[in-house]
Short mmCIF file of C-alpha atoms in Angstrom, two decimals:
data_model
loop_
_atom_site.label_atom_id
_atom_site.label_comp_id
_atom_site.label_asym_id
_atom_site.label_seq_id
_atom_site.Cartn_x
_atom_site.Cartn_y
_atom_site.Cartn_z
CA MET A 23 111.96 36.03 -12.40
CA ASN A 24 110.42 36.09 -9.11
CA ASN A 25 107.50 37.94 -10.67
CA LEU A 26 106.98 35.78 -12.63
CA PHE A 27 106.46 32.76 -10.20
CA ALA A 28 104.37 34.98 -8.36
CA LEU A 29 102.40 35.09 -11.37
CA GLN A 30 102.00 31.99 -12.24
CA ASN A 31 101.27 30.46 -8.56
CA PRO A 32 99.26 33.06 -7.06
CA LEU A 33 97.82 30.86 -4.17
CA LEU A 34 101.20 29.41 -3.08
CA PHE A 35 102.69 33.02 -2.07
CA PRO A 36 101.88 35.97 -0.69
CA ALA A 37 101.01 39.15 -2.47
CA ASP A 38 104.13 40.88 -1.42
CA PHE A 39 106.37 38.01 -2.48
CA GLY A 40 108.19 40.22 -5.10
CA ASN A 41 108.92 42.94 -2.78
CA SER A 42 110.32 40.73 0.12
CA PRO A 43 113.81 41.43 0.97
CA ALA A 44 116.64 38.95 -0.39
CA PHE A 45 118.17 37.73 2.42
CA GLN A 46 115.18 35.47 3.00
CA PHE A 47 114.89 33.90 -0.11
CA SER A 48 118.72 33.52 -0.64
CA ARG A 49 118.67 29.75 0.04
CA PHE A 50 116.33 29.05 -2.67
CA LEU A 51 118.31 31.05 -5.09
CA PRO A 52 120.75 28.68 -6.50
CA ASN A 53 118.04 26.28 -7.08
CA LEU A 54 115.44 28.58 -8.98
CA GLN A 55 118.27 29.63 -11.37
CA ASN A 56 118.78 26.37 -12.72
CA CYS A 57 115.30 25.58 -13.42
CA HIS A 58 113.55 27.13 -16.45
CA ILE A 59 109.92 27.74 -15.79
CA SER A 60 108.19 28.58 -19.20
CA ALA A 61 104.51 29.78 -18.39
CA PRO A 62 102.13 28.66 -20.75
CA VAL A 63 99.96 31.03 -22.78
CA HIS A 64 96.78 30.97 -23.67
CA GLU A 65 95.22 33.29 -26.30
CA PHE A 66 91.59 33.48 -26.53
CA LYS A 67 90.36 34.14 -29.83
CA PRO A 68 86.56 33.72 -29.68
CA THR A 69 85.00 32.24 -32.92
CA SER A 70 81.87 33.17 -34.52
CA SER A 71 80.42 29.68 -33.40
CA PHE A 72 81.52 30.22 -30.06
CA ILE A 73 79.95 33.78 -29.83
CA SER A 74 76.72 32.51 -31.60
CA SER A 75 76.33 29.62 -29.59
CA ASN A 76 77.00 31.58 -26.30
CA SER A 77 74.54 33.95 -27.48
CA THR A 78 71.76 31.24 -28.55
CA SER A 79 72.78 30.40 -24.75
CA ASP A 80 72.47 33.19 -23.39
CA GLU A 81 68.87 33.65 -24.98
CA ALA A 82 67.81 30.40 -24.05
CA ASP A 83 68.90 31.33 -20.48
CA ASP A 84 67.11 34.46 -20.60
CA ASN A 85 64.12 32.68 -22.08
CA GLN A 86 63.96 30.07 -19.13
CA ILE A 87 64.41 33.09 -16.49
CA SER A 88 61.53 34.62 -17.83
CA ILE A 89 59.28 31.66 -18.24
CA ILE A 90 60.29 31.31 -14.56
CA ASP A 91 59.33 34.59 -13.58
CA GLU A 92 56.27 34.25 -15.62
CA ARG A 93 55.60 31.32 -13.97
CA LYS A 94 56.13 32.84 -10.25
CA GLN A 95 54.06 36.02 -11.21
CA ARG A 96 51.24 33.56 -12.20
CA ARG A 97 51.65 31.52 -9.31
CA MET A 98 51.61 35.08 -6.99
CA ILE A 99 48.57 36.29 -8.62
CA SER A 100 46.69 32.88 -8.44
CA ASN A 101 47.67 32.96 -4.65
CA ARG A 102 46.53 36.51 -4.21
CA GLU A 103 43.17 35.65 -5.89
CA SER A 104 42.87 32.43 -3.76
CA ALA A 105 43.69 34.19 -0.63
CA ARG A 106 41.01 36.95 -1.48
CA ARG A 107 38.58 34.27 -2.35
CA SER A 108 39.23 32.69 1.25
CA ARG A 109 38.83 35.93 2.71
CA MET A 110 35.60 36.64 1.23
CA ARG A 111 34.19 33.13 2.06
CA LYS A 112 35.29 33.60 5.64
CA GLN A 113 33.65 37.22 5.57
CA ARG A 114 30.60 35.53 4.20
CA GLN A 115 30.42 32.74 6.77
CA LEU A 116 30.97 35.40 9.67
CA ASP A 117 27.88 37.74 7.88
CA GLU A 118 25.88 34.71 8.09
CA LEU A 119 26.57 33.70 11.59
CA GLY A 120 26.05 37.47 12.36
CA ALA A 121 22.45 36.98 10.89
CA GLN A 122 22.07 34.12 12.44
CA VAL A 123 22.92 35.24 16.20
CA LEU A 124 20.33 38.22 15.37
CA HIS A 125 17.42 35.74 14.36
CA LEU A 126 18.53 33.58 17.52
CA ARG A 127 18.30 36.10 19.50
CA ALA A 128 15.18 37.98 18.66
CA GLU A 129 13.31 34.43 18.80
CA ASN A 130 14.96 34.36 21.97
CA GLN A 131 13.39 37.13 23.32
CA THR A 132 9.87 36.09 21.92
CA LEU A 133 10.19 32.91 23.70
CA MET A 134 10.99 34.76 27.06
CA GLU A 135 8.11 37.05 26.41
CA LYS A 136 5.51 34.17 25.79
CA LEU A 137 7.30 32.15 28.96
CA ASN A 138 6.65 35.35 30.99
CA ARG A 139 2.88 35.79 30.10
CA ALA A 140 2.31 32.00 30.44
CA SER A 141 3.94 32.11 33.76
CA GLU A 142 1.94 35.03 34.75
CA SER A 143 -1.23 33.34 33.37
CA ARG A 144 -0.33 30.26 35.43
CA ASP A 145 -0.15 32.53 38.79
CA ARG A 146 -3.42 34.22 38.02
CA VAL A 147 -5.10 30.68 37.30
CA VAL A 148 -3.30 29.24 40.94
CA GLN A 149 -4.68 31.99 42.92
CA GLU A 150 -8.37 32.02 41.16
CA ASN A 151 -8.07 28.11 41.80
CA GLU A 152 -7.29 28.87 45.86
CA ARG A 153 -10.12 31.41 45.61
CA LEU A 154 -12.77 29.02 44.32
CA LYS A 155 -11.68 26.24 46.95
CA GLU A 156 -11.93 28.66 49.46
CA GLU A 157 -15.39 29.63 48.42
CA ALA A 158 -16.60 25.99 47.51
CA SER A 159 -15.57 25.21 51.32
CA ASP A 160 -17.69 28.31 52.44
CA LEU A 161 -20.61 27.14 50.55
CA ARG A 162 -20.52 23.73 51.62
CA GLN A 163 -20.30 24.73 55.14
CA MET A 164 -23.15 27.16 54.67
CA LEU A 165 -25.17 24.12 53.02
CA ILE A 166 -24.43 21.98 56.37
CA ASP A 167 -25.28 24.82 59.02
CA LEU A 168 -28.59 25.45 56.89
CA GLN A 169 -29.43 21.37 56.34
CA ILE A 170 -28.68 21.04 60.41
CA GLY A 171 -30.50 23.88 61.50
CA ASP A 172 -33.59 23.15 59.26
CA SER A 173 -33.51 19.54 60.15
CA TYR A 174 -33.32 20.09 63.81
CA ALA A 175 -36.17 22.83 63.83
CA SER A 176 -38.62 20.50 61.81
CA PHE A 177 -37.70 17.60 64.33
CA ARG A 178 -37.99 19.90 67.33
CA ASP A 179 -41.45 20.93 66.28
CA PHE A 180 -42.24 17.10 65.77
CA LEU A 181 -40.86 16.23 69.11
CA GLU A 182 -42.86 18.86 70.73
CA ASP A 183 -46.03 17.34 69.72
CA ILE A 184 -44.73 14.13 71.43
CA PRO A 185 -45.39 13.95 75.04
CA CYS A 186 -42.25 11.27 75.76
CA ASN A 187 -38.70 11.50 76.56
CA THR A 188 -36.94 11.87 73.37
CA ALA A 189 -33.75 13.31 74.22
CA HIS A 190 -31.52 10.16 73.03
CA LEU A 191 -33.49 10.30 69.83
CA MET A 192 -32.57 13.84 68.98
CA ALA A 193 -29.09 13.06 69.36
CA GLU A 194 -29.36 10.03 66.96
CA PHE A 195 -31.11 12.17 64.42
CA SER A 196 -28.66 14.88 64.33
CA ASN A 197 -25.85 12.58 63.87
CA GLN A 198 -27.63 10.88 60.81
CA SER A 199 -28.42 14.56 59.32
CA ILE A 200 -24.77 15.84 59.43
CA THR A 201 -23.58 12.40 57.68
CA THR A 202 -26.15 12.52 55.07
CA ALA A 203 -25.34 16.33 54.31
CA THR A 204 -21.75 15.59 54.24
CA ASN A 205 -22.23 12.94 51.80
CA ILE A 206 -24.31 15.06 49.47
CA LEU A 207 -21.78 17.52 49.21
CA HIS A 208 -18.78 14.75 48.31
#
């Protein structure tokens, strides 16, 4: 009887219930002897409708799992293709940017060379301009010197012919010649 009780309620009693010493359970024995517990016995008899229903259910489950797996597979393939296209697009953009960088570097180099040539040309023009200014200044001075010398020589010859004191006239004429020569050059 102990074994039958242990089998009916396996969760209520420990697994070694039937092997426990009798003195621990002696106080329960009088009550259990008067109690008749009959264990309900269920016999499983599969019917053909249950089997076919079960197999149809299994087939439906298998079919559902197959559909889910197929969707997962398609999604995985689609994701791979999308990732591949994304990588290709990024690579194409990277290649385009690399080509653009090379083009801009070449253009920058060309512009730097043009700028250097223009700067060198400007330096040459500035130097030539300075040289021409100095030459013009020298020529003005030579002209002034020639005009003064020529005017003074002609005037001196004129004064020698006149027997009067003309020293103050010579100084005035010399100042006018210098002013006139300066006005001509400017």
